[in-house]
Short mmCIF file of C-alpha atoms and ligand atoms in Angstrom, two decimals:
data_model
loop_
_atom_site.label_atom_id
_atom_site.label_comp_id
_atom_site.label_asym_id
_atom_site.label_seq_id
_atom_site.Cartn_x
_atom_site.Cartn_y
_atom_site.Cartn_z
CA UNK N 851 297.22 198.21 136.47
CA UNK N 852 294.73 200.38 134.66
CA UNK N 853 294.59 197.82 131.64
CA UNK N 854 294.23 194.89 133.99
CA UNK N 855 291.18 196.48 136.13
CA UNK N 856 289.29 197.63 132.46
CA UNK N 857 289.79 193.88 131.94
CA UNK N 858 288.28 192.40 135.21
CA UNK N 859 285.36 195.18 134.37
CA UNK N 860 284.58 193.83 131.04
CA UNK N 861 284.95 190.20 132.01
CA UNK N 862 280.99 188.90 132.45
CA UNK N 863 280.33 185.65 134.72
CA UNK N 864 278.68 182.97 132.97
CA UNK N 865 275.96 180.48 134.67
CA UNK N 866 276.87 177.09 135.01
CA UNK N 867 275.10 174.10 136.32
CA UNK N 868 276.98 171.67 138.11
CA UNK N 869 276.95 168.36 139.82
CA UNK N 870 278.11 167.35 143.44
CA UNK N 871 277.65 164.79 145.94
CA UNK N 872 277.86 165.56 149.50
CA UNK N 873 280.79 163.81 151.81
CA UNK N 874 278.76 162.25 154.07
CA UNK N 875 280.39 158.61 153.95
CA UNK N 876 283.96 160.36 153.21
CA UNK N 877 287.10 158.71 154.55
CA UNK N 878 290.66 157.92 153.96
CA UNK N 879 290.11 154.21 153.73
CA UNK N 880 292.20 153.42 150.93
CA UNK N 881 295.58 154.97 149.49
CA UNK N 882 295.03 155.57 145.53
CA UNK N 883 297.32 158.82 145.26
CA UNK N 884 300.24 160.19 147.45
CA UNK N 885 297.73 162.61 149.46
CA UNK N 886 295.51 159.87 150.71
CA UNK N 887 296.77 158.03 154.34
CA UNK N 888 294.28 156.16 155.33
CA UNK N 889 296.74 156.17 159.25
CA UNK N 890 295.03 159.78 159.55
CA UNK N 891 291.81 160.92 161.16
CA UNK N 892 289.05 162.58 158.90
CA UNK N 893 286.47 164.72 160.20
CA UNK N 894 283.33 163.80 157.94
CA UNK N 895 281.48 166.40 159.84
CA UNK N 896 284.08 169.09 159.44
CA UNK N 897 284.61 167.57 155.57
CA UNK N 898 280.08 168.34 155.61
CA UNK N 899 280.35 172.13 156.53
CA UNK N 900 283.70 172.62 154.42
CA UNK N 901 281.58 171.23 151.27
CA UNK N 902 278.77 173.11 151.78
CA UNK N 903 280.67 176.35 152.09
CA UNK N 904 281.54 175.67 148.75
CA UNK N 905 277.91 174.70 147.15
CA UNK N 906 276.79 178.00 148.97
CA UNK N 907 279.68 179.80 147.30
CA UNK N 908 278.48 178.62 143.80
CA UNK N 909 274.60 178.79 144.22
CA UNK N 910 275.69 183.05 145.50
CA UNK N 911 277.50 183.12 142.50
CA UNK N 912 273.96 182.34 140.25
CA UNK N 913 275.01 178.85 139.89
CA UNK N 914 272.98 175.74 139.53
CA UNK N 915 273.77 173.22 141.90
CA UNK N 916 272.44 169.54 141.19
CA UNK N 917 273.13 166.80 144.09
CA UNK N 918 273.99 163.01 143.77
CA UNK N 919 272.91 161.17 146.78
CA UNK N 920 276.34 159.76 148.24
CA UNK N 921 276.12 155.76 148.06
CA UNK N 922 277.38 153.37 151.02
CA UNK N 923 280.81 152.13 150.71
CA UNK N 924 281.94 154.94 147.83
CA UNK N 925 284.44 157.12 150.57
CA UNK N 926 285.59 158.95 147.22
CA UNK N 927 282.50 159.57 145.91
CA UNK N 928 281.99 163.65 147.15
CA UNK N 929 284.96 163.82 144.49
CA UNK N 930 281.68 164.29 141.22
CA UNK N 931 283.95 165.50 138.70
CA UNK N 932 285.28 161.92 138.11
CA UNK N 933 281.78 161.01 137.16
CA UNK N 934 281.81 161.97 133.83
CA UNK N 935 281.98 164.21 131.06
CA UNK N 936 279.89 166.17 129.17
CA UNK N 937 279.79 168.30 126.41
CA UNK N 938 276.76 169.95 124.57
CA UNK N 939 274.12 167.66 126.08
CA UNK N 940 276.17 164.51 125.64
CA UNK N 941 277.47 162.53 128.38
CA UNK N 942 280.99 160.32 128.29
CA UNK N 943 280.81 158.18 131.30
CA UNK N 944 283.46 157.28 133.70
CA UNK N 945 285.37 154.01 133.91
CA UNK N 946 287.71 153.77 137.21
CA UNK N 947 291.10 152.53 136.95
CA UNK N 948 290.89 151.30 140.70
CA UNK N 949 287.93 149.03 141.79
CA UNK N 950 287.60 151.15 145.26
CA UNK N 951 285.53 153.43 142.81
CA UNK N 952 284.62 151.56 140.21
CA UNK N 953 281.17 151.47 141.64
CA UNK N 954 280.68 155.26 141.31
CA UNK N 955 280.16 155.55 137.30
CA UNK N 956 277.08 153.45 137.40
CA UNK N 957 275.36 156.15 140.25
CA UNK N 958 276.42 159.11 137.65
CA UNK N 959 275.03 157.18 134.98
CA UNK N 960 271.81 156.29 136.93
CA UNK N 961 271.30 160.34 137.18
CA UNK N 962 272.24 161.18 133.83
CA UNK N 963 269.69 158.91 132.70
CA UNK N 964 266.93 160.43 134.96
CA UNK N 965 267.45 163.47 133.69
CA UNK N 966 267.20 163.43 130.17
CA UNK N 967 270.96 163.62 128.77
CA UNK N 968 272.54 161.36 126.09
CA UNK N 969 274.47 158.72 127.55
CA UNK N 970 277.81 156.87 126.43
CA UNK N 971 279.38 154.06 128.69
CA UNK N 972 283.29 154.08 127.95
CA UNK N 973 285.05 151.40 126.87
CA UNK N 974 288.50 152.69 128.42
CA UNK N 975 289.72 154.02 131.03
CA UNK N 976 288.65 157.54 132.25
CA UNK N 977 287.91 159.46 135.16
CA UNK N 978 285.83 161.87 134.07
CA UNK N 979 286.72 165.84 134.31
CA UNK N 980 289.73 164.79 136.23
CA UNK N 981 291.35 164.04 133.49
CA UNK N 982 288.91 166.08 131.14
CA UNK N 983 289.06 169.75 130.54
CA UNK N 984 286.83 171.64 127.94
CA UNK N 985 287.44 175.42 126.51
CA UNK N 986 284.25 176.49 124.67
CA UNK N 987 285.81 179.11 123.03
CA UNK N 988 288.85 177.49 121.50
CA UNK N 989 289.21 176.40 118.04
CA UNK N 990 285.01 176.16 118.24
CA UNK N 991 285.43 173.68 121.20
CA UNK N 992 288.20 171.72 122.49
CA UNK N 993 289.40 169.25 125.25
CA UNK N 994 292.39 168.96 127.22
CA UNK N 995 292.70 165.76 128.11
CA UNK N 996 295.37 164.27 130.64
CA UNK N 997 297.36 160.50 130.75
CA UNK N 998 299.64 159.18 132.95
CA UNK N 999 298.34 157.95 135.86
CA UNK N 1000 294.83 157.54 135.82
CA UNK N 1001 292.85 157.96 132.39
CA UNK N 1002 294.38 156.18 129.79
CA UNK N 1003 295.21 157.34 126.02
CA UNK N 1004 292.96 155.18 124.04
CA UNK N 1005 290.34 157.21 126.31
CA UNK N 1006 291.16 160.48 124.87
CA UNK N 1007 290.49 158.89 121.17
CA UNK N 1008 286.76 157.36 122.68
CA UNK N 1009 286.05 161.41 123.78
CA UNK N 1010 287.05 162.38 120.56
CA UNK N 1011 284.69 160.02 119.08
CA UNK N 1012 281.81 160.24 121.67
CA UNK N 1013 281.83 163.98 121.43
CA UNK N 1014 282.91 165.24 118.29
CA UNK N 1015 285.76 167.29 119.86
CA UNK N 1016 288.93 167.73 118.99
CA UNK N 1017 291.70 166.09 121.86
CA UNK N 1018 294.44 167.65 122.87
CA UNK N 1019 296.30 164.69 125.04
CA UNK N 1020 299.21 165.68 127.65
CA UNK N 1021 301.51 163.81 129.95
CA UNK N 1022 301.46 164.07 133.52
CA UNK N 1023 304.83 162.90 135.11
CA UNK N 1024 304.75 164.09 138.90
CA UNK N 1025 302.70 161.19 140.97
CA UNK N 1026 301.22 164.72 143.17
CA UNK N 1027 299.83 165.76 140.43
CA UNK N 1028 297.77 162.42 139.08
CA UNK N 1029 295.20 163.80 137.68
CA UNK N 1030 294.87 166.80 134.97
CA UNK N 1031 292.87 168.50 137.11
CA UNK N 1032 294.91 169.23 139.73
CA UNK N 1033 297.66 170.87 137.39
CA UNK N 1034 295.78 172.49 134.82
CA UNK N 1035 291.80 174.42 134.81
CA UNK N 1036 290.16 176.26 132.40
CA UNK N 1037 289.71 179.57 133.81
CA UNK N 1038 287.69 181.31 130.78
CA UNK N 1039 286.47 180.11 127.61
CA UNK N 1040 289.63 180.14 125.83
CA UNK N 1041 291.85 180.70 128.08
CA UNK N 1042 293.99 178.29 130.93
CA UNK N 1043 296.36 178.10 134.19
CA UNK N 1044 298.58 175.52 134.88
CA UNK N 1045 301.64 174.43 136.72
CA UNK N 1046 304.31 173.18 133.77
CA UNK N 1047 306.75 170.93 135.66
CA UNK N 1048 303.72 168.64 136.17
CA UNK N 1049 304.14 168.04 132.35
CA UNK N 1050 306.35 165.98 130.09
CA UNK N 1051 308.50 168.22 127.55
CA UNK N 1052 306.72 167.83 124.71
CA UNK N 1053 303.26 168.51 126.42
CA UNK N 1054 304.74 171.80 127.77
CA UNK N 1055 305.65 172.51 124.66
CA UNK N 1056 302.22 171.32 123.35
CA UNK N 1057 300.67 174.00 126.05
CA UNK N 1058 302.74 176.76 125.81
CA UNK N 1059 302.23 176.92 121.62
CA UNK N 1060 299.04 177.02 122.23
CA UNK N 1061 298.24 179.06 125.35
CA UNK N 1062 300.47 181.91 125.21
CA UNK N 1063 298.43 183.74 127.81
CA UNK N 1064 297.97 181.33 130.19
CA UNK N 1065 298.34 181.76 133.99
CA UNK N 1066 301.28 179.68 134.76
CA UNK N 1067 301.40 178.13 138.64
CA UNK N 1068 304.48 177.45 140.64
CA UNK N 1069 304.76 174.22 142.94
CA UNK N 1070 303.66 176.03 145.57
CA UNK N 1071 300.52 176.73 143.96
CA UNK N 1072 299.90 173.66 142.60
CA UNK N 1073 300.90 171.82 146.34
CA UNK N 1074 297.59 173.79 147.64
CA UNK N 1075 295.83 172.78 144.77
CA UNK N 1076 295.58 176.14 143.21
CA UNK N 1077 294.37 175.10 139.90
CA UNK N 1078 291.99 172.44 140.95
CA UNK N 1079 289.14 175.35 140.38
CA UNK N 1080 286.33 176.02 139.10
CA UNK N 1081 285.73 179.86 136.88
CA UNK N 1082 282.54 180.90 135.57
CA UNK N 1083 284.56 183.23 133.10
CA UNK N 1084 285.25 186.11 136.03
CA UNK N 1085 284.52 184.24 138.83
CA UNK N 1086 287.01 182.22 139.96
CA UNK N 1087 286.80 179.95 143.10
CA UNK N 1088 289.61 178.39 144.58
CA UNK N 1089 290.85 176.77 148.43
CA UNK N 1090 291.88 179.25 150.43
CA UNK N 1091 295.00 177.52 151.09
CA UNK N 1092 296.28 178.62 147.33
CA UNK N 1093 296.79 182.63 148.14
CA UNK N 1094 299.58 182.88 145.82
CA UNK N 1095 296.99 181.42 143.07
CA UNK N 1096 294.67 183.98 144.01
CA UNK N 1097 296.82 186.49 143.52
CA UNK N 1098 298.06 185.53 140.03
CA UNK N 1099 294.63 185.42 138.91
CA UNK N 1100 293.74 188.77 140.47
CA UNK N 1101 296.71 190.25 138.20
CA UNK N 1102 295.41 188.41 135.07
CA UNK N 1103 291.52 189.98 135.66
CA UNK N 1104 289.77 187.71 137.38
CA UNK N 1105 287.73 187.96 140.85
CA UNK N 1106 289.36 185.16 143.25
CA UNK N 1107 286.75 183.48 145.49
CA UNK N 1108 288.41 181.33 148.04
CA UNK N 1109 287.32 178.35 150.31
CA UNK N 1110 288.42 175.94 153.04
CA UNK N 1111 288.56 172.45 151.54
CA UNK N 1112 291.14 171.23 153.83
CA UNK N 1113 289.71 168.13 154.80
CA UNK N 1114 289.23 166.83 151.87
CA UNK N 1115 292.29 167.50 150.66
CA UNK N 1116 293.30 164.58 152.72
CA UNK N 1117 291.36 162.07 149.71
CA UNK N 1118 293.43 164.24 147.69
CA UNK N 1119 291.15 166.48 146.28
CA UNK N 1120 289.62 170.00 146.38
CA UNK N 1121 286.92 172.59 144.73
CA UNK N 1122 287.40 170.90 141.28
CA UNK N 1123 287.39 167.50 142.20
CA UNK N 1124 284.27 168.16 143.45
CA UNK N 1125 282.14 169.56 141.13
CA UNK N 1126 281.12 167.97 137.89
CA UNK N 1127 280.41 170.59 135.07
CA UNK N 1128 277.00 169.65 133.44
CA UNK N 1129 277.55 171.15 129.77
CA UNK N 1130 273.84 170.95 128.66
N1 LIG E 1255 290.72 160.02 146.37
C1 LIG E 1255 290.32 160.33 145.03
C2 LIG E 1255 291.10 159.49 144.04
O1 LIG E 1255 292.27 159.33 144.23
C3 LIG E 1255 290.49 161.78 144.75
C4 LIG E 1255 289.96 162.20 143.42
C5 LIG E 1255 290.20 163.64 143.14
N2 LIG E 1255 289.47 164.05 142.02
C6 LIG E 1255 289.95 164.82 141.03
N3 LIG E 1255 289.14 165.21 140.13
N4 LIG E 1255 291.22 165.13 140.98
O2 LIG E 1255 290.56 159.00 143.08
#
């Protein structure tokens, strides 16, 4: 383990600014994706303190953390990374596929606007970093970009498009895991984790050309939403719930930082789902 600790040594945490939006009208109203039941109890209070464990967590990691005031009648909207996506100061906006959420792009867009970015509405359908992954460091800059259930293909062209990027599209085929996010994260520049089986053949295939290194995830991992995380490079944080995750990581070099996102797991999301990456 010699190699692996001179590896976690040399790996340096990189600043990020991010986007959230606190839960404070969270519920399970709806059913959009196999976690949600809206028959179930939510503690918005409990779902408060859990989320703000986690914007503490990032702002003692040297992280930036920008808020979006959470809009009446938007249960889904502490879930920011379906906002949008950016990359190198431009902005690809949302479009929801279900009209529980549809609302939600326009708020992003309202604070993109205020704060100075460049601004594309989409013309498809998209759900922002859910569906939208982006590795700095690979072939000069490159997005993963995930179909199946939620964003759909013609999308990935429009991001190619919008941000001058090359797309890399793959197939999600379990229902569990709907959106890329919760089966695949960037977890250094260059470098990803994912759980295959959540995958169509020809995307594994796609994957495993082209990330020999990755981490991979069992279903186990991926059940407690072990790669829907967020890594600053050495960093990485992750629900506590995912220990097996944590562990993989730790082997590959990186520093594990968990937290308790277990009620909002119940809208079917966790740390990544709610944090939107602002790529100035
Ligand atoms: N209830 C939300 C939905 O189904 C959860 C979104 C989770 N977000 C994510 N980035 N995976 O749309």
């Amino acid at each position: 383990m010699i190699e692996t600790e001179s590896l976690r040594d040399l790996r340096v945490s990189r600043t990020r600014e991010y986007l959230m939006c606190p839960p404070e009208r969270f519920a399970v109203a709806y059913s959009i994706n196999p976690w949600m039941d809206p028959g179930s109890p939510v503690d918005t209070d409990l779902a408060l303190a859990q989320w703000a464990g986690l914007r503490d967590t990032l702002i003692q990691l040297g992280h930036t953390v920008h808020v979006l005031e959470a809009q009446p009648d938007l249960p889904d909207m502490v879930f920011a990374a379906n906002g949008a996506f950016s990359v190198d100061g431009t902005v690809l906006g949302a479009r929801f596929r279900y009209p529980q959420r549809t609302a939600e792009a326009g708020a992003h867009e309202r604070w993109y606007a205020a704060t100075g970015w460049r601004y594309v509405p989409a013309n498809h359908v998209n759900e922002g970093e859910g569906d939208f992954a982006y590795l700095p460091g690979a072939h000069g800059g490159l997005v993963l970009a995930g179909y199946g259930y939620r964003t759909e293909p013609p999308a990935h062209a429009e991001a190619q498009e919008v941000l001058g990027r090359p797309v890399v599209s793959l197939r999600l085929i379990d229902p569990r895991f709907y959106h890329l996010d919760t089966a695949l994260a960037a977890i250094s520049d260059d470098n990803i984790a994912y759980y295959p089986s959540a995958f169509s053949l020809g995307s594994r295939q796609v994957l495993a050309q082209m990330f020999p290194d990755a981490v991979l995830a069992d279903e186990t991992d991926a059940l407690a939403f072990g790669l829907n995380l967020v890594s600053d490079n050495r960093h990485v944080v992750l629900p506590a719930e995912a220990a097996g995750m944590a562990a993989k990581l730790w082997d590959a070099g990186y520093v594990p930082v968990t937290v308790d996102l277990g009620e909002l797991k119940k809208g079917g999301g966790s740390v990544k789902c709610c944090i939107a990456e602002l790529r100035a």
